[in-house]
Amino acid sequence: MTLHSLSPDILGALEGAVGRDGLTADTAGMAKYLGDWAGDCRGSALAVLRPGSVADAQALMRLCSELGLGVIPQGGNTGLVSGAIDSKGAGLVVVSLERLNAIRRIDTENFTLQADAGCVLQTIKDATEAQDCLFPLALGAQGSCQIGGNAASNAGGVNVLRYGMARDLILGLEVVLADGELWEGLSGLRKNNSGYDLKQLFIGSEGTLGIITGVEVKLFPKPARVETAYLGLASFEAAIALFNQARQACSDLVSAFEIIGSECIELARLVYPAMTAPVSAPVQVLIELSSGPSIDLNGVLAGFLADAMEDGLVTDAVLATSVAQAKAFWAIREGLVEGQAKRGYHVRTDLSVRISDIPALIERARRFVANEHSGWISLAYGHAGDGNIHFNVLPPLDLGAGEARARGAEITAGLYDIAVNLGGSISAEHGIGRSRSREFWAGLSPTHRRIVTALKTALDPKGLMNPGCLLPSTETLP
Ligand SMILES: Cc1cc2nc3c(=O)[nH]c(=O)nc-3n(C[C@H](O)[C@H](O)[C@H](O)COP(=O)(O)OP(=O)(O)OC[C@H]3O[C@@H](n4cnc5c(N)ncnc54)[C@H](O)[C@@H]3O)c2cc1C
């Protein structure tokens, strides 16, 4: 049965768990927790609860378990798949981690950091930089997303190709389980080969198995040198050939390799009208190398680019000569994402395929859109070094919102088919959330479903943790 409101008694009990500052149940106060970053989706909640300590979070979950009240854990609410928003009106409470936001410890001797789950990613990056260390998780939403949300969504971003996803960067977690019990899995150990690695179960679980309250991550030495170049190429095939050459020539010094179809540049201009692209070419690449102080990084990049131009792979290249110029290159990459949000509703994907299949993916997707959805505009860009392409599609400006969404659903399904037929995934990094739970579930083998259901049932037998997210709602489970 779906709850539509909470009785004064229940509200009083919830306030008892999280304190007066931790409960919001009025419409105006809850509004900012109920809309997504892109403005695509609004949800509802019976109340927003903001525990101020791990003990509060435990008390809250004990109470929700007794009451049979479903919860949605929420971090910075920058997720793009409706994981932290009850878009289906299922009668849930939002549990925001924003008050649990301290850095607990930075250990420069062992290169680790421990923080509350609600600590904003940028705060962690700034604090580690001040200690001459690097926490390499880097994404456009880093000023708002939280480390707990990054763990729960197994975030990726621009430096995955060198440092891995959140999954590779996390050493330990602390998690409040559905019944309020605390699993203390915080550990600074780099190697710990004793049985099941439970933290990995919670990483990427999108709030469906417990509330992450603490995270311990790996740090790295802060690169003393960073070199950035913006390149023009004739095709996506050339971009992938260039990536392979970059890895051979520069080895693990490559820390980012972003490809951008030239059609995306207009979107960046919606955010930065005065912006001019450093090159003019159908496919553009933003490449970054980073290293310690003793490597002639500029020489490595310049030499590699000279060879690539001689081979005809790169048609134009601008090597950043200042930090400001490198930032301007990155602003193009970040601006094109914000520009899409400004443009309004659009089809948004984060497909992944084997790196060598990227040109085929883009070619098939573009052909599909041009042939079957005339007037829609295809955009292709992404963290190509990881095989991750955001193939997004903008509706014609004069199309009504309802029709655009209906057609957008058809286009999304077509794009998923293209990726799956190439042996790829419908989600490289944004996750499943509520937006893709049906497609995710439909694509699993019976064995895979059985394992997922067994894990979910073992950890959340009452189905209270983020119902409807990742797994379709219980009525549709086998
Ligand atoms: C401009 C922009 C750029 C982005 N770029 C990237 C990118 O490059 N790579 C990438 O991977 N993602 C990207 N994202 C998506 C998003 O930022 C990430 O998924 C991010 O990790 C979400 O963190 P959050 O704190 O905002 O989580 P939320 O959006 O609040 O939640 C995401 C999911 O995690 C769960 N959750 C959140 N906190 C907790 C917790 N403490 N315990 C248990 N469950 C929890 C929620 O229930 C939800 O299912 C981008 C988003 C934007 C807006």
XYZ file of C-alpha atoms and ligand atoms in Angstrom:
531
model
C 0.000 0.000 0.000
C 1.379 3.422 -0.963
C 1.504 5.955 1.891
C 0.458 9.508 0.998
C 1.312 11.276 4.239
C 2.768 10.607 7.665
C 0.769 10.922 10.886
C 1.911 13.458 13.500
C 2.994 10.525 15.691
C 5.272 9.126 13.019
C 6.679 12.561 12.204
C 7.367 13.007 15.916
C 9.187 9.668 16.071
C 11.269 10.534 12.995
C 12.158 13.865 14.565
C 13.180 11.956 17.666
C 15.680 9.995 15.551
C 17.286 12.864 13.645
C 16.533 15.921 15.773
C 14.496 19.010 14.913
C 17.136 20.293 12.427
C 17.093 16.982 10.644
C 13.434 16.826 9.605
C 11.709 18.726 6.814
C 8.175 17.830 5.829
C 6.774 21.031 4.301
C 6.481 21.356 0.530
C 8.701 24.435 0.188
C 11.461 23.012 2.379
C 11.487 19.687 0.547
C 11.481 21.192 -2.982
C 15.254 21.271 -3.483
C 15.547 17.548 -2.700
C 12.870 16.540 -5.169
C 14.098 17.779 -8.535
C 17.031 16.486 -10.578
C 20.014 18.479 -11.861
C 18.837 18.489 -15.462
C 15.314 19.635 -14.590
C 14.033 16.489 -16.337
C 12.293 14.878 -13.462
C 10.466 15.810 -10.243
C 9.634 13.437 -7.452
C 7.805 13.389 -4.163
C 8.621 12.458 -0.573
C 6.725 12.049 2.663
C 9.556 13.835 4.466
C 13.236 14.679 4.066
C 15.418 13.414 6.911
C 18.960 14.625 7.435
C 20.838 12.633 10.089
C 23.598 14.621 11.783
C 25.583 11.573 12.963
C 26.044 7.897 12.192
C 24.082 7.093 15.369
C 21.180 9.238 14.070
C 21.255 7.345 10.779
C 21.123 4.055 12.673
C 18.222 5.212 14.859
C 16.412 6.391 11.750
C 16.814 3.087 9.932
C 15.741 1.104 13.018
C 12.587 3.192 13.102
C 11.917 2.967 9.357
C 12.370 -0.790 9.577
C 9.841 -1.034 12.433
C 7.376 1.178 10.563
C 7.932 -0.481 7.175
C 8.808 2.929 5.741
C 10.786 2.920 2.470
C 13.788 5.266 2.161
C 15.748 6.913 -0.652
C 19.334 7.726 0.313
C 20.351 10.988 -1.317
C 23.803 12.517 -1.784
C 24.325 15.652 -3.873
C 21.394 14.676 -6.093
C 23.470 15.056 -9.266
C 22.706 11.543 -10.529
C 21.226 11.452 -14.002
C 19.028 8.335 -13.789
C 16.444 9.222 -11.098
C 18.148 7.083 -8.478
C 17.758 9.634 -5.685
C 14.289 10.827 -6.651
C 10.988 9.034 -6.166
C 9.650 9.840 -9.611
C 6.933 7.170 -9.271
C 5.243 8.557 -6.119
C 5.903 5.398 -4.100
C 5.447 7.098 -0.695
C 9.048 7.151 0.589
C 11.210 9.344 2.777
C 14.403 10.924 1.443
C 17.451 10.459 3.667
C 19.896 13.216 2.758
C 23.506 12.807 3.911
C 24.290 16.524 3.636
C 24.806 17.103 7.383
C 27.302 14.230 7.622
C 29.970 16.156 5.778
C 33.301 16.131 7.650
C 36.683 14.941 6.443
C 37.621 12.592 9.259
C 41.319 12.063 8.531
C 43.976 12.585 5.849
C 46.889 10.194 6.208
C 49.663 11.423 3.904
C 52.062 8.733 5.074
C 49.780 5.988 3.832
C 48.069 8.022 1.095
C 44.523 7.555 2.413
C 41.615 9.782 3.356
C 38.537 8.990 5.425
C 35.418 11.137 5.205
C 31.749 11.207 6.098
C 29.635 10.098 3.152
C 28.056 13.535 2.742
C 31.385 15.270 2.137
C 31.295 17.043 -1.239
C 33.817 15.638 -3.746
C 35.366 19.057 -4.449
C 36.005 19.546 -0.711
C 37.913 16.260 -0.651
C 39.894 17.186 -3.760
C 40.810 20.612 -2.354
C 41.820 19.216 1.033
C 44.024 16.535 -0.523
C 45.643 19.027 -2.893
C 46.548 21.202 0.066
C 48.534 18.196 1.338
C 50.294 17.723 -2.032
C 48.177 14.676 -2.749
C 45.622 13.867 -5.426
C 42.218 12.254 -5.191
C 41.718 11.602 -8.889
C 37.939 11.137 -9.150
C 36.956 14.066 -11.399
C 33.559 14.815 -12.903
C 31.524 17.801 -13.990
C 29.321 17.564 -10.902
C 32.214 17.513 -8.397
C 31.152 20.797 -6.789
C 27.888 19.198 -5.625
C 28.109 15.405 -5.650
C 29.116 13.657 -2.427
C 31.691 10.934 -1.837
C 28.929 8.615 -0.561
C 26.947 9.225 -3.753
C 30.097 8.589 -5.787
C 30.521 5.268 -3.990
C 26.850 4.313 -4.304
C 26.859 5.099 -8.029
C 30.417 3.860 -8.709
C 31.191 7.164 -10.387
C 33.613 7.388 -13.288
C 34.676 10.682 -14.843
C 37.600 11.965 -16.846
C 40.517 10.224 -15.121
C 39.211 6.649 -15.128
C 41.596 5.556 -17.816
C 44.580 6.180 -15.502
C 43.115 5.704 -11.996
C 39.947 3.616 -12.416
C 36.338 4.134 -11.285
C 35.184 4.854 -7.705
C 35.277 1.077 -7.221
C 39.053 1.115 -7.774
C 39.643 4.097 -5.500
C 37.729 3.010 -2.404
C 39.521 1.089 0.332
C 36.681 0.784 2.824
C 33.122 1.756 3.702
C 30.915 2.208 6.735
C 27.288 1.331 6.050
C 24.052 1.535 8.036
C 22.015 -1.499 7.023
C 18.264 -1.576 6.432
C 17.568 -2.644 10.035
C 19.848 0.018 11.536
C 22.803 -2.263 12.209
C 26.219 -0.764 11.383
C 28.716 -2.547 9.147
C 32.119 -1.095 9.978
C 34.183 -1.844 6.905
C 36.463 1.198 6.986
C 39.988 0.109 6.335
C 43.099 1.743 5.033
C 44.502 -1.595 3.860
C 45.560 -1.784 0.222
C 45.589 -5.573 0.331
C 43.093 -7.587 2.289
C 42.369 -10.924 0.777
C 40.209 -12.383 3.515
C 36.982 -13.649 2.045
C 34.179 -11.752 0.308
C 35.017 -8.122 -0.371
C 31.796 -6.711 1.078
C 32.534 -3.085 0.254
C 32.334 -3.945 -3.437
C 28.750 -5.087 -2.928
C 27.724 -1.652 -1.687
C 29.724 0.232 -4.331
C 27.392 0.761 -7.272
C 24.376 -0.504 -5.299
C 22.617 2.855 -5.755
C 21.198 2.988 -2.249
C 19.408 -0.350 -2.545
C 21.395 -2.242 0.118
C 22.167 0.285 2.854
C 23.105 3.863 3.646
C 26.816 4.568 3.222
C 27.888 6.860 6.075
C 31.690 6.781 5.774
C 34.235 6.217 2.999
C 37.990 5.570 3.025
C 39.746 6.302 -0.281
C 43.177 5.976 -1.866
C 45.222 9.090 -2.517
C 48.012 9.547 -5.039
C 50.976 11.907 -5.286
C 49.854 15.226 -6.763
C 51.279 15.434 -10.303
C 53.942 18.125 -10.482
C 53.482 18.436 -14.219
C 50.315 18.437 -16.305
C 50.256 18.990 -20.058
C 47.069 19.474 -22.029
C 46.447 19.668 -25.773
C 43.370 20.194 -27.929
C 43.486 18.382 -31.252
C 41.606 18.252 -34.535
C 41.079 14.961 -36.412
C 39.219 13.847 -39.492
C 37.221 10.963 -37.981
C 36.413 8.884 -34.886
C 38.528 6.077 -36.409
C 41.492 8.444 -36.375
C 40.721 9.369 -32.741
C 40.810 5.731 -31.635
C 44.013 5.066 -33.609
C 45.491 8.135 -31.899
C 44.462 6.849 -28.477
C 46.272 3.571 -29.096
C 49.372 5.422 -30.243
C 49.190 7.698 -27.189
C 49.197 4.711 -24.860
C 52.133 3.146 -26.680
C 54.119 6.376 -26.842
C 53.241 7.919 -23.481
C 52.317 4.825 -21.472
C 50.399 5.517 -18.260
C 51.206 9.204 -18.385
C 47.913 9.705 -20.255
C 45.419 10.816 -17.601
C 42.511 11.876 -19.835
C 41.461 11.331 -23.432
C 38.125 12.922 -24.285
C 36.637 12.924 -27.757
C 34.161 15.569 -28.880
C 32.166 15.548 -32.118
C 32.302 19.064 -33.597
C 28.489 19.301 -33.436
C 28.828 19.597 -29.626
C 30.707 22.891 -29.764
C 27.513 24.887 -30.326
C 26.180 23.523 -27.023
C 29.239 24.783 -25.132
C 28.566 28.204 -26.688
C 25.133 28.269 -25.048
C 27.060 28.494 -21.766
C 30.130 30.444 -22.937
C 28.928 32.581 -25.883
C 32.400 34.065 -26.498
C 34.093 30.668 -26.610
C 36.032 29.760 -29.757
C 37.128 26.184 -30.343
C 40.935 25.977 -30.559
C 40.687 23.860 -33.736
C 38.178 23.359 -36.502
C 37.758 19.675 -37.342
C 34.927 17.095 -37.428
C 36.351 15.280 -34.390
C 38.218 16.961 -31.561
C 40.295 15.402 -28.790
C 41.254 16.771 -25.400
C 44.318 14.901 -24.185
C 45.993 15.339 -20.818
C 49.277 13.859 -19.574
C 50.441 14.148 -15.980
C 53.566 13.068 -14.116
C 56.038 13.708 -11.353
C 58.678 16.447 -11.613
C 61.516 14.523 -13.233
C 59.845 13.781 -16.563
C 60.006 16.171 -19.515
C 56.258 15.897 -20.015
C 56.039 18.765 -22.481
C 58.702 17.067 -24.589
C 56.854 13.719 -24.431
C 53.539 15.254 -25.549
C 55.054 17.539 -28.192
C 57.094 14.659 -29.652
C 54.102 12.352 -29.729
C 51.928 14.986 -31.412
C 54.609 15.797 -34.000
C 54.687 12.100 -34.980
C 50.876 11.899 -35.085
C 50.707 14.961 -37.349
C 53.375 13.550 -39.618
C 51.346 10.318 -39.874
C 48.303 12.421 -40.822
C 46.262 11.246 -37.829
C 46.072 14.699 -36.266
C 45.258 17.594 -38.578
C 45.589 20.430 -36.079
C 46.933 20.708 -32.519
C 47.136 23.384 -29.832
C 49.281 22.648 -26.777
C 48.185 24.673 -23.757
C 50.914 27.111 -22.744
C 49.331 28.117 -19.433
C 47.042 26.733 -16.762
C 44.404 29.251 -17.924
C 44.537 27.888 -21.477
C 44.239 24.298 -20.243
C 41.206 25.350 -18.176
C 39.694 26.973 -21.267
C 40.028 23.632 -23.113
C 38.291 21.825 -20.271
C 35.572 24.498 -20.182
C 34.541 23.378 -23.687
C 34.122 19.802 -22.459
C 32.188 20.845 -19.348
C 30.194 23.575 -21.136
C 28.790 21.207 -23.729
C 27.157 19.169 -20.942
C 25.648 22.238 -19.278
C 24.560 23.526 -22.681
C 22.472 20.414 -23.208
C 20.708 20.973 -19.888
C 20.008 24.560 -21.003
C 18.546 23.273 -24.253
C 15.964 21.317 -22.207
C 14.761 17.736 -22.528
C 17.010 15.516 -24.638
C 17.923 11.844 -24.977
C 20.904 11.176 -22.732
C 22.984 7.999 -22.722
C 26.295 6.795 -21.339
C 26.970 3.778 -23.520
C 30.099 1.705 -23.414
C 31.630 -0.655 -25.939
C 35.101 -2.056 -26.529
C 37.309 0.920 -27.390
C 37.873 -0.411 -30.909
C 34.074 -0.481 -31.467
C 33.557 3.217 -30.703
C 33.592 4.338 -34.370
C 31.038 1.622 -35.267
C 28.818 2.606 -32.337
C 28.788 6.254 -33.357
C 28.311 5.501 -37.037
C 25.365 3.122 -36.398
C 23.751 5.462 -33.882
C 24.025 8.471 -36.178
C 22.589 6.493 -39.100
C 19.690 5.242 -36.934
C 18.781 8.768 -35.808
C 19.135 10.313 -39.279
C 17.065 7.571 -40.968
C 14.331 7.086 -38.402
C 14.094 10.346 -36.463
C 14.645 13.127 -38.901
C 15.097 16.588 -37.391
C 16.700 15.232 -34.208
C 20.340 16.222 -33.686
C 22.934 13.596 -32.721
C 25.775 14.484 -30.362
C 28.708 12.173 -29.674
C 31.382 12.803 -27.062
C 32.850 11.037 -24.065
C 35.624 9.452 -22.101
C 36.781 7.521 -25.141
C 39.815 6.107 -23.397
C 37.373 3.947 -21.388
C 35.123 3.013 -24.312
C 32.465 5.340 -22.883
C 30.430 7.432 -25.319
C 27.659 9.847 -24.448
C 25.495 9.573 -27.537
C 22.830 12.189 -26.870
C 20.066 13.380 -29.164
C 18.383 16.792 -29.147
C 14.739 17.101 -30.221
C 13.715 19.632 -32.879
C 13.071 22.969 -31.127
C 9.444 23.136 -32.264
C 8.460 19.673 -30.953
C 6.015 19.665 -28.009
C 7.342 18.332 -24.692
C 5.035 15.293 -24.587
C 5.841 14.174 -28.109
C 9.563 14.758 -27.561
C 9.572 12.504 -24.483
C 7.589 9.745 -26.211
C 9.862 9.819 -29.251
C 12.880 10.152 -26.955
C 11.975 6.856 -25.260
C 11.925 5.139 -28.681
C 15.287 6.653 -29.600
C 16.795 5.581 -26.263
C 15.618 2.005 -26.825
C 17.141 2.022 -30.321
C 20.477 3.291 -29.004
C 20.543 0.661 -26.240
C 19.979 -2.037 -28.895
C 22.884 -0.733 -30.955
C 25.234 -0.796 -27.930
C 24.082 -4.243 -26.773
C 24.424 -5.669 -30.305
C 28.039 -4.532 -30.245
C 28.525 -6.414 -26.964
C 28.363 -3.157 -24.981
C 26.566 -1.827 -21.915
C 23.612 0.559 -21.539
C 25.395 2.235 -18.649
C 29.104 2.980 -18.607
C 28.929 5.164 -15.518
C 25.633 6.883 -14.655
C 24.047 3.690 -13.380
C 20.542 2.299 -13.633
C 18.360 4.273 -11.203
C 14.663 4.305 -11.951
C 15.108 5.438 -15.560
C 16.644 2.192 -16.785
C 15.557 -0.461 -14.307
C 13.288 -2.244 -16.798
C 15.943 -2.429 -19.514
C 18.575 -3.492 -16.982
C 16.416 -6.249 -15.571
C 15.297 -7.467 -18.998
C 18.935 -7.805 -20.073
C 19.955 -10.099 -17.187
C 20.178 -13.865 -17.456
C 17.973 -15.916 -15.062
C 21.097 -16.830 -13.070
C 22.174 -13.222 -12.765
C 18.660 -12.234 -11.609
C 18.646 -14.999 -9.033
C 21.935 -13.824 -7.524
C 20.828 -10.163 -7.468
C 17.506 -11.069 -5.848
C 19.227 -13.255 -3.239
C 21.624 -10.451 -2.272
C 18.831 -7.899 -2.094
C 16.639 -10.166 0.004
C 19.484 -11.027 2.381
C 20.379 -7.400 3.080
C 16.986 -5.748 2.745
C 14.336 -8.393 3.425
C 11.538 -5.831 3.785
C 12.403 -4.088 0.522
C 12.784 -0.678 2.186
C 16.038 0.509 0.595
C 15.358 2.679 -2.444
C 12.469 0.598 -3.790
C 11.999 0.910 -7.550
C 15.653 1.873 -8.104
C 17.960 -0.569 -9.922
C 15.585 -3.500 -9.442
C 12.100 -2.945 -10.807
C 9.437 -2.649 -8.083
C 8.739 -5.891 -6.230
C 5.449 -6.548 -8.052
C 7.353 -7.093 -11.285
C 10.121 -9.261 -9.819
C 9.836 -12.970 -10.650
C 27.251 17.916 -15.001
C 27.323 16.470 -14.587
C 28.409 15.702 -14.993
C 28.488 14.357 -14.580
N 29.565 13.636 -14.999
C 29.686 12.365 -14.593
C 30.830 11.603 -14.974
O 31.688 12.065 -15.708
N 30.901 10.335 -14.515
C 29.951 9.782 -13.703
O 30.082 8.617 -13.289
N 28.850 10.466 -13.350
C 28.694 11.742 -13.770
N 27.588 12.446 -13.404
C 26.538 11.787 -12.606
C 26.667 12.013 -11.073
O 27.326 13.187 -10.786
C 27.373 10.876 -10.381
O 26.617 9.707 -10.540
C 27.633 11.099 -8.887
O 28.487 10.066 -8.421
C 26.366 11.103 -8.033
O 26.688 11.532 -6.716
P 25.587 12.245 -5.800
O 26.202 12.484 -4.469
O 25.041 13.427 -6.482
O 24.502 11.103 -5.677
P 22.915 11.189 -5.837
O 22.560 11.717 -7.169
O 22.337 11.892 -4.683
O 22.543 9.637 -5.751
C 22.946 8.728 -6.738
C 22.547 7.315 -6.300
O 23.290 6.930 -5.151
C 22.445 6.704 -4.010
N 23.128 7.315 -2.866
C 23.581 8.595 -2.761
N 24.220 8.763 -1.593
C 24.157 7.567 -0.937
C 24.639 7.100 0.327
N 25.337 7.883 1.143
N 24.384 5.809 0.663
C 23.704 4.978 -0.162
N 23.227 5.374 -1.354
C 23.458 6.650 -1.744
C 21.122 7.348 -4.358
O 20.042 6.683 -3.715
C 21.079 7.199 -5.867
O 20.612 5.924 -6.210
C 27.468 13.784 -13.797
C 26.372 14.555 -13.406
C 26.297 15.886 -13.782
C 25.130 16.685 -13.316
